[in-house]
Short mmCIF file of C-alpha atoms and ligand atoms in Angstrom, two decimals:
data_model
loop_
_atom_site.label_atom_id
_atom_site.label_comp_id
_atom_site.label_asym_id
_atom_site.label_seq_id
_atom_site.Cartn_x
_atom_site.Cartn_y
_atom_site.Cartn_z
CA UNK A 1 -14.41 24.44 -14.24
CA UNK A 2 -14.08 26.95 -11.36
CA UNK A 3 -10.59 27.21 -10.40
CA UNK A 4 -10.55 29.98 -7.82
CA UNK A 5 -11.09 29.04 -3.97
CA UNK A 6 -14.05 29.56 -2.60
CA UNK A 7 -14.26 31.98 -0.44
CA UNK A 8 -16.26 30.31 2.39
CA UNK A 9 -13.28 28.24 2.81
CA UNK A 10 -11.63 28.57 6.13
CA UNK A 11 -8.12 28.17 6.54
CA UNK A 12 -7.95 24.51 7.74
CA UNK A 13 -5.04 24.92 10.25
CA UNK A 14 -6.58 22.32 13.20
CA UNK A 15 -7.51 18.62 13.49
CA UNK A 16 -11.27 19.94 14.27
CA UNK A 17 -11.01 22.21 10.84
CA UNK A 18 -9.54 19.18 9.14
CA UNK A 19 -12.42 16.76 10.29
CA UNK A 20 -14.84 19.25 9.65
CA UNK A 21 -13.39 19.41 5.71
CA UNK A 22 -12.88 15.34 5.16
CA UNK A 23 -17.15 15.14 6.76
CA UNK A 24 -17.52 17.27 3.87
CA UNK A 25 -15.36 16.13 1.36
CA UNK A 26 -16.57 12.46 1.64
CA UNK A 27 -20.50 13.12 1.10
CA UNK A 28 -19.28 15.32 -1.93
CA UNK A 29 -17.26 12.27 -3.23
CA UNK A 30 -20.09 9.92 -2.70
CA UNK A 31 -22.65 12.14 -4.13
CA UNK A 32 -20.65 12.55 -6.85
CA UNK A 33 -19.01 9.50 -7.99
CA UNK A 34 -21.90 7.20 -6.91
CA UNK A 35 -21.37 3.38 -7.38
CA UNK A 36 -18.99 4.25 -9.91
CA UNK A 37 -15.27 3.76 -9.93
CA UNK A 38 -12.37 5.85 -9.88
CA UNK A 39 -9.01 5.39 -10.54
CA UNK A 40 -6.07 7.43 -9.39
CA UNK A 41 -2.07 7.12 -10.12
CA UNK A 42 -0.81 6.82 -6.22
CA UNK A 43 2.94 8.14 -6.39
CA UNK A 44 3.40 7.96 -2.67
CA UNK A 45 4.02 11.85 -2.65
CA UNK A 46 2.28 13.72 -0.29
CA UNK A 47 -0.87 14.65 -2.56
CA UNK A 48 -1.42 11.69 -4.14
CA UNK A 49 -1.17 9.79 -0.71
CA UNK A 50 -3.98 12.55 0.72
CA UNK A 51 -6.11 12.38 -2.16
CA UNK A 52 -5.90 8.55 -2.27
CA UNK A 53 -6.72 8.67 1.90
CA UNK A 54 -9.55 11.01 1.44
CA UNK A 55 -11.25 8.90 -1.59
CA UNK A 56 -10.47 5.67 0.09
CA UNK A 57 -12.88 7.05 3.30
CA UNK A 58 -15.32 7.99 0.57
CA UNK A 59 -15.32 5.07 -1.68
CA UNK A 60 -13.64 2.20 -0.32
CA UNK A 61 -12.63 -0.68 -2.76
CA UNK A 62 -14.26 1.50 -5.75
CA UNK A 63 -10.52 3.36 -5.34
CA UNK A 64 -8.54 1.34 -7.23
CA UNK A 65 -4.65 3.07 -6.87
CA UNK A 66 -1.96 2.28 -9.31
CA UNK A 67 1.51 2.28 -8.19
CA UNK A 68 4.23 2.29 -11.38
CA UNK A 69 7.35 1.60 -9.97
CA UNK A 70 9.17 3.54 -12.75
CA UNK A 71 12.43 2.42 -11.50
CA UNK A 72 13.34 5.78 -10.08
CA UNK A 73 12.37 5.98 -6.87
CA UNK A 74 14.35 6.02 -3.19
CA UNK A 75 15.17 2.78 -2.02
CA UNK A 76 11.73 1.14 -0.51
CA UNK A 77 9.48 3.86 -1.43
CA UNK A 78 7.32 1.25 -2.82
CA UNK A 79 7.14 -0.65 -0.19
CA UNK A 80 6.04 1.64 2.20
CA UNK A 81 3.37 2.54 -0.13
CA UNK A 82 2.02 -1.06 -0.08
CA UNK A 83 2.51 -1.54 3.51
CA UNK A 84 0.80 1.69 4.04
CA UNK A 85 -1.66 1.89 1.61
CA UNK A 86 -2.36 -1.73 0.83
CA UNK A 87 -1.67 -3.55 4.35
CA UNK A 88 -3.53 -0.54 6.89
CA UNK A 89 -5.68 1.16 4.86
CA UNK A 90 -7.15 -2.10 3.02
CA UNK A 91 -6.81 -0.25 -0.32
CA UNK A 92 -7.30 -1.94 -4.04
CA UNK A 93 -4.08 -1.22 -5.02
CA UNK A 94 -2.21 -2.12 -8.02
CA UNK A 95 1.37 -2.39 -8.58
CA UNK A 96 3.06 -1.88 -11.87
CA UNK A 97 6.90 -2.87 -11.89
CA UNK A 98 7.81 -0.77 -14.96
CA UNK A 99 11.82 -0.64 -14.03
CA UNK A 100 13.10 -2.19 -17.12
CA UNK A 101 10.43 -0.53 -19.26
CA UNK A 102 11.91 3.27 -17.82
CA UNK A 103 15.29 1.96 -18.19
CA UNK A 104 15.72 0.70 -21.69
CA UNK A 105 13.71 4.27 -22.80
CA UNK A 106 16.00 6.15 -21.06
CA UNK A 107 19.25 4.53 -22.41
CA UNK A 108 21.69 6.86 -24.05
CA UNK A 109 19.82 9.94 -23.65
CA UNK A 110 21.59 13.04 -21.65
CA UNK A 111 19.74 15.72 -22.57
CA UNK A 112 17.59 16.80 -19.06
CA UNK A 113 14.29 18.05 -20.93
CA UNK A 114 14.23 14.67 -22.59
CA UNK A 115 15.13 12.69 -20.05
CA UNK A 116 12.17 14.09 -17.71
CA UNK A 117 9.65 14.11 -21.23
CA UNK A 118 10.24 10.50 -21.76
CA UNK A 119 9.37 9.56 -18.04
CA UNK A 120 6.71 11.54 -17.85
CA UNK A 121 5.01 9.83 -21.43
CA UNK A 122 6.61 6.45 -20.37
CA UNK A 123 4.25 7.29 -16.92
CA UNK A 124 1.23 8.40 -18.72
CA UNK A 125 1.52 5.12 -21.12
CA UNK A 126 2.11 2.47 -18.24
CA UNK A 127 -1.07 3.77 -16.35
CA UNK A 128 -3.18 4.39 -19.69
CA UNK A 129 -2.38 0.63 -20.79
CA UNK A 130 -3.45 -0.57 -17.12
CA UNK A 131 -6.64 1.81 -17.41
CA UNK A 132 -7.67 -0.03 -20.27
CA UNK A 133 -7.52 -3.14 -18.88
CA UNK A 134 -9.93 -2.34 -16.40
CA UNK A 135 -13.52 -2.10 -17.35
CA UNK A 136 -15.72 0.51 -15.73
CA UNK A 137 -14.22 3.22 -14.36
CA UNK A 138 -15.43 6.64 -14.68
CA UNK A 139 -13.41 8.56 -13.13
CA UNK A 140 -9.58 9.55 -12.48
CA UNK A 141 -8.74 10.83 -8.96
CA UNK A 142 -6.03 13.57 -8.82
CA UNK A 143 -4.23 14.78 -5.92
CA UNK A 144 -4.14 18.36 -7.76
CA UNK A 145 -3.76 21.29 -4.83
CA UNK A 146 -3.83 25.30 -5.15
CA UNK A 147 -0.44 26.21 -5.66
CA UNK A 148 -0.36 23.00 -8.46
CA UNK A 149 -3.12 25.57 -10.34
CA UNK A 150 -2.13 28.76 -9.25
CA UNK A 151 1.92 28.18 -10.60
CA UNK A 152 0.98 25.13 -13.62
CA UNK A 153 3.56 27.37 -15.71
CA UNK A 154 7.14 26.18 -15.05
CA UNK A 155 10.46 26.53 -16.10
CA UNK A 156 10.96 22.83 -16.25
CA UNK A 157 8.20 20.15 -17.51
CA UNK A 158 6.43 19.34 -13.99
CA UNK A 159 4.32 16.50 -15.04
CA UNK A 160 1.54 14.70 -13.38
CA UNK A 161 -1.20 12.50 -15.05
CA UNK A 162 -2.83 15.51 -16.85
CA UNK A 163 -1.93 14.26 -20.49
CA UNK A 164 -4.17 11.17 -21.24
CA UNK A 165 -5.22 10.10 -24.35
CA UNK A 166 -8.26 11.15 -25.10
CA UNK A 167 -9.94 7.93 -25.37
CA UNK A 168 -9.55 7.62 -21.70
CA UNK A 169 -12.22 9.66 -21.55
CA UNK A 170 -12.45 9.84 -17.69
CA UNK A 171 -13.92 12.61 -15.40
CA UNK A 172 -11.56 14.75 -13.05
CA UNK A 173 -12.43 13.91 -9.21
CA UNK A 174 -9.36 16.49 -7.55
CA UNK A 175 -10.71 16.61 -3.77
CA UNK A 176 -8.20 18.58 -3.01
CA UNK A 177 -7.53 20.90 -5.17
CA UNK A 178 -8.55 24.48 -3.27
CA UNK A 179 -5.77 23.58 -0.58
CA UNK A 180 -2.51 24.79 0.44
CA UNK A 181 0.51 22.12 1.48
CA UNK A 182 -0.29 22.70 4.89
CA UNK A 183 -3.86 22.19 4.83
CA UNK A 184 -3.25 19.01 3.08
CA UNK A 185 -0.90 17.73 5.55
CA UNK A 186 -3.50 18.55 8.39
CA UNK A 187 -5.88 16.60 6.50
CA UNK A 188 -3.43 13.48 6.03
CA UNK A 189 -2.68 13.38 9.44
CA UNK A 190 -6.72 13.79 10.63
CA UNK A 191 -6.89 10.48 8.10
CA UNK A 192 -4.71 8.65 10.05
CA UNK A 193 -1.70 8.57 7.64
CA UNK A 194 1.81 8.27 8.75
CA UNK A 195 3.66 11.27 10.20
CA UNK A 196 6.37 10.10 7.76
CA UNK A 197 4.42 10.03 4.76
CA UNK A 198 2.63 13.85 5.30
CA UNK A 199 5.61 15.15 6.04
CA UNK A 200 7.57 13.96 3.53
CA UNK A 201 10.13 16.11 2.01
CA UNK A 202 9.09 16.85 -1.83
CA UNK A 203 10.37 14.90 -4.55
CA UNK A 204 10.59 15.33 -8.30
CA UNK A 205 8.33 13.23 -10.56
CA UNK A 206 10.88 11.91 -12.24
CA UNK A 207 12.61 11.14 -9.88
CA UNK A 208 16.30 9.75 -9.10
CA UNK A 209 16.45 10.42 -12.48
CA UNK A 210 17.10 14.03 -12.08
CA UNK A 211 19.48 13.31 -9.70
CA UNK A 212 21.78 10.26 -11.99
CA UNK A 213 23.11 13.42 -13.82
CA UNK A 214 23.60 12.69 -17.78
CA UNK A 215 22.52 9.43 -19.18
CA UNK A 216 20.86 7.04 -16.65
CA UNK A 217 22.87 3.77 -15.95
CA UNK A 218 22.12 1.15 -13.35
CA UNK A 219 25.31 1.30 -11.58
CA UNK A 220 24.98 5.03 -10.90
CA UNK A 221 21.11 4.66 -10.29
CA UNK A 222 22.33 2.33 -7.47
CA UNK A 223 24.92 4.98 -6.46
CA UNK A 224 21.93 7.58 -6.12
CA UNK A 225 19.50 5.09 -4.45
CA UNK A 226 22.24 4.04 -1.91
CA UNK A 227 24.05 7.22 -0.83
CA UNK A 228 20.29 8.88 -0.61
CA UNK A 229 18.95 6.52 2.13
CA UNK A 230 22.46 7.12 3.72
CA UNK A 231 21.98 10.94 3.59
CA UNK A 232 18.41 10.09 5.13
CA UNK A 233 18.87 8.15 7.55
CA UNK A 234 21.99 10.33 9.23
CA UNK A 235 19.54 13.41 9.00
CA UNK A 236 16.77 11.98 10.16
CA UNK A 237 18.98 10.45 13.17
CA UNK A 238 20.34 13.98 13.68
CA UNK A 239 17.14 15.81 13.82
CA UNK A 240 18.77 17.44 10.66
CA UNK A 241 15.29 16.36 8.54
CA UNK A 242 13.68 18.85 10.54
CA UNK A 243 16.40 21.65 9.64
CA UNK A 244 16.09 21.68 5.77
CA UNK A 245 13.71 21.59 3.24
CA UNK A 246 14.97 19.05 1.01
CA UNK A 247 17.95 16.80 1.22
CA UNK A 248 19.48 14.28 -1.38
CA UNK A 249 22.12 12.85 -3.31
CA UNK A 250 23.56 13.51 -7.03
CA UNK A 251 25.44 11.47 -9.27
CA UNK A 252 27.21 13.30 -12.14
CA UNK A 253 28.52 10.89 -14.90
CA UNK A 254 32.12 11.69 -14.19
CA UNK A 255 35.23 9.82 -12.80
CA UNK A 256 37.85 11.30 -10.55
CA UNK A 257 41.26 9.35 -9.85
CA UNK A 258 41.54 7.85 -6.94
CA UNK A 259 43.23 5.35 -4.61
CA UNK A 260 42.01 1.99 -2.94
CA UNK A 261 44.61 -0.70 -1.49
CA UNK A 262 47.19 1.03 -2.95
CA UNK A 263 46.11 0.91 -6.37
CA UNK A 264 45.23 3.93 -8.60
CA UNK A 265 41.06 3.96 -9.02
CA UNK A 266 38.80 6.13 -11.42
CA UNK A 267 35.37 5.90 -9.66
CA UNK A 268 32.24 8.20 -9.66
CA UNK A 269 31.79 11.09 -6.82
CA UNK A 270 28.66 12.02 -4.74
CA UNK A 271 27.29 15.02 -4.93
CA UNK A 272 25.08 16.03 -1.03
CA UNK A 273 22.74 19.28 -1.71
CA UNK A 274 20.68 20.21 1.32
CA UNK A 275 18.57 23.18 1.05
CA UNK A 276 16.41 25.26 3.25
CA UNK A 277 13.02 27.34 1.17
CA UNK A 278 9.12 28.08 1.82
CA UNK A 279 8.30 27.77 -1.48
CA UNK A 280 11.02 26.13 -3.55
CA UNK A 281 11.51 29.84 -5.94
CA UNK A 282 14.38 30.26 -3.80
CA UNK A 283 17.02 28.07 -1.51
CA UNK A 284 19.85 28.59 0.67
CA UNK A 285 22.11 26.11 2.23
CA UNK A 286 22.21 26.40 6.10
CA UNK A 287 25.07 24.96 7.47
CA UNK A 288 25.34 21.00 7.91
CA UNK A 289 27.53 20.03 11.29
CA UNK A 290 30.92 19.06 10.10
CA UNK A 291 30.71 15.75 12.20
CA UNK A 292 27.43 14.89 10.42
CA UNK A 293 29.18 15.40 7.50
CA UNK A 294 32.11 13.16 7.97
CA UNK A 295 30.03 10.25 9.14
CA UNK A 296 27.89 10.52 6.37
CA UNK A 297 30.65 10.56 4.14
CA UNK A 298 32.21 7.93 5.77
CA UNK A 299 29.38 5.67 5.45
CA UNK A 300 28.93 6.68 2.02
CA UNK A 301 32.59 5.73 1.18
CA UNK A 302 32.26 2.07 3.13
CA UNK A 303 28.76 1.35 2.84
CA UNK A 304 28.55 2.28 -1.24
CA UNK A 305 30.66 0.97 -3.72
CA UNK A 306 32.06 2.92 -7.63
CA UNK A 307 32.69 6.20 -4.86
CA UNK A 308 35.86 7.45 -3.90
CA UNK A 309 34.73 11.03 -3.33
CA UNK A 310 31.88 12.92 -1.63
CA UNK A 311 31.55 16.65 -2.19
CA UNK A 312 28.66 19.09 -0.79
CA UNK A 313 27.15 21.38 -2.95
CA UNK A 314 26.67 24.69 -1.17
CA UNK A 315 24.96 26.69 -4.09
CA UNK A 316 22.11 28.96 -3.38
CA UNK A 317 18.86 29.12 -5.72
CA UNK A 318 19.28 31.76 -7.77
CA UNK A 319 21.69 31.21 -9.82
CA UNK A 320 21.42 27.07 -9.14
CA UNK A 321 18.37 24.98 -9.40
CA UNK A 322 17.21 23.11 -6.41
CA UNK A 323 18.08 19.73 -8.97
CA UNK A 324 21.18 19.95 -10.91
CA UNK A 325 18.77 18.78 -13.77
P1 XMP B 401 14.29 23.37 -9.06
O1 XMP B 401 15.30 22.36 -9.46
O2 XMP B 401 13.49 23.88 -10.24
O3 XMP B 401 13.27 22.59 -8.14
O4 XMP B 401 14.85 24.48 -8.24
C1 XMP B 401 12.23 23.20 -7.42
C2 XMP B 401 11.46 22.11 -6.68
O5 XMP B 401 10.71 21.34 -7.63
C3 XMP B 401 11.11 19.99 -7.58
N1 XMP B 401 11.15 19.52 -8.97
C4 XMP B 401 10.19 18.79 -9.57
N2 XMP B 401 9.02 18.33 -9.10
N3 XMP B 401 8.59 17.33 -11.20
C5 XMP B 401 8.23 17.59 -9.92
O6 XMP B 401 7.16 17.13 -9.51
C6 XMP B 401 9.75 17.78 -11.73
O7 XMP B 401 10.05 17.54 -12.90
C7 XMP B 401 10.59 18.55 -10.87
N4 XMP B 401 11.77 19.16 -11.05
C8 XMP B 401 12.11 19.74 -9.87
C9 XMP B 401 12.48 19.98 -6.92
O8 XMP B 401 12.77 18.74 -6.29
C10 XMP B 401 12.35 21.12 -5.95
O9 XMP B 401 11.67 20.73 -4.77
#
């Protein structure tokens, strides 16, 4: 397989270049894939959401998108993805609710390598059980771009849907693969896809997991969910989401003391980290209003409950991680 762009490539950095590249891209697809069917893991990321666009113009109802809900994603991330992809774009789209399943694998188990290894084989199992019960398909869609091949060695286990078993014996469709974030984003917006959706802020694979620091519990899972749609919603409001790169919540597994109607509590603390970077190798922290702040923590405090504190994390990649995991 060539994995080097093509040189008569132009920079796609237009609607008219973008339209010019999904023309393309679609009599490709159909000359390629035929009558047959493909079948593609739609995350609601970015690339997945482009790729599944782009093959959906191509293919129609011979897409057929599966959605896991592993349990750890922001609070109704899966239901925009069905009102998006399933209610406007007509898509055959399947939804796995695979909460429990994540949850009861994940019990117990601190360690952050493991923790992200058993979502990402819990991820791979769910969709390689629901590819079986379909008959037919040839194919598996990817929403695989340049920087995913020019960078696939990491210092922590990115995972996508790369490691099937073998008996899955499907052929890689990855439309998109020779293009840069931007480009991609051009061409989800020429598709007609929400503004919200192509310019979504990235987020891990696995998740809120990453972010319910230590061994995963419902209770701080909740914690995480909650105080991230807070921290959303204020930025958004605040033209803040258009300041920094990436924004979000962590829960470490650790009580502080603390007091509620006069009586002595030991509740969990919230952790905000909002970063500004091009390219995620490096972050810094640009400076979040102090009266943002306070209302978000505010609403954090009365809106959330198992809180008593909020801190903001104000670390700089090197020497912290974007994630604390
Ligand atoms: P770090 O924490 O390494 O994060 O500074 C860099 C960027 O990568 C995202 N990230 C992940 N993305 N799977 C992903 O798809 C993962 O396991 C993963 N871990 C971190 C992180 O959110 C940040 O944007």
């Amino acid at each position: 397989m060539n994995d080097v762009r093509p040189v008569s490539l132009e920079r796609i950095d237009n609607k008219d270049k973008a339209l010019e590249f999904i023309e393309k891209a679609v009599k490709e697809i159909q000359d390629e894939v035929g009558n047959n069917k493909v079948l593609l893991a739609l995350s609601g990321g970015v690339d997945s959401s482009v790729c599944a666009a782009l093959l959906i113009k191509a293919i129609g109802k011979n897409l057929i998108c599966v959605h896991v809900n592993h349990g750890l994603l922001r609070k109704d991330e899966s239901k925009q993805v069905i009102d998006t992809f399933k209610n406007e774009l007509n898509a055959n789209l399947i939804y796995i609710d695979a909460q429990d399943r994540f949850l009861d694998k994940l019990k117990g188990v601190k360690e952050p390598e493991t923790k992200r290894k058993i979502i990402g084989k819990e991820f791979i199992d769910v969709f390689a059980e629901e590819a079986r019960k379909l008959d037919g398909i040839k194919y598996l869609g990817q929403g695989t771009i340049y920087p995913d091949i020019l960078e696939s060695k990491g210092i922590k286990a990115h995972h996508n849907v790369g490691g099937l078993p073998e008996d899955l014996n499907f052929s890689l469709i990855e439309p998109i693969k020779y293009l840069y974030k931007d480009e991609v984003r051009q061409i989800g917006l020429a598709l007609g896809l929400p503004y919200k959706m192509v310019y979504r802020q990235p987020f891990p694979g696995p998740g809120l997991g990453v972010r319910c620091v230590g061994a995963i519990t419902k209770e701080r899972l909740e914690i995480v969910r909650e105080t991230d749609a807070i921290l959303r919603d204020e930025f958004e409001k605040n033209g803040l989401d258009k300041v920094f790169w990436q924004y979000f919540t962590i829960v470490p597994d650790y009580k502080s003391v603390g007091i509620k109607d006069n009586k002595r509590t030991e509740e969990y603390f919230v952790v905000i980290r909002a970063i500004d970077s091009v390219d995620a190798t490096s972050a810094s922290t640009p400076e979040i209003p102090h009266a943002i702040l306070t209302k978000i923590r505010d609403r954090m405090l009365k809106e959330v409950n198992g809180i008593n504190r909020v801190l903001v994390d104000i670390s700089p990649k090197p020497p912290a991680t974007i994630e604390w995991e």
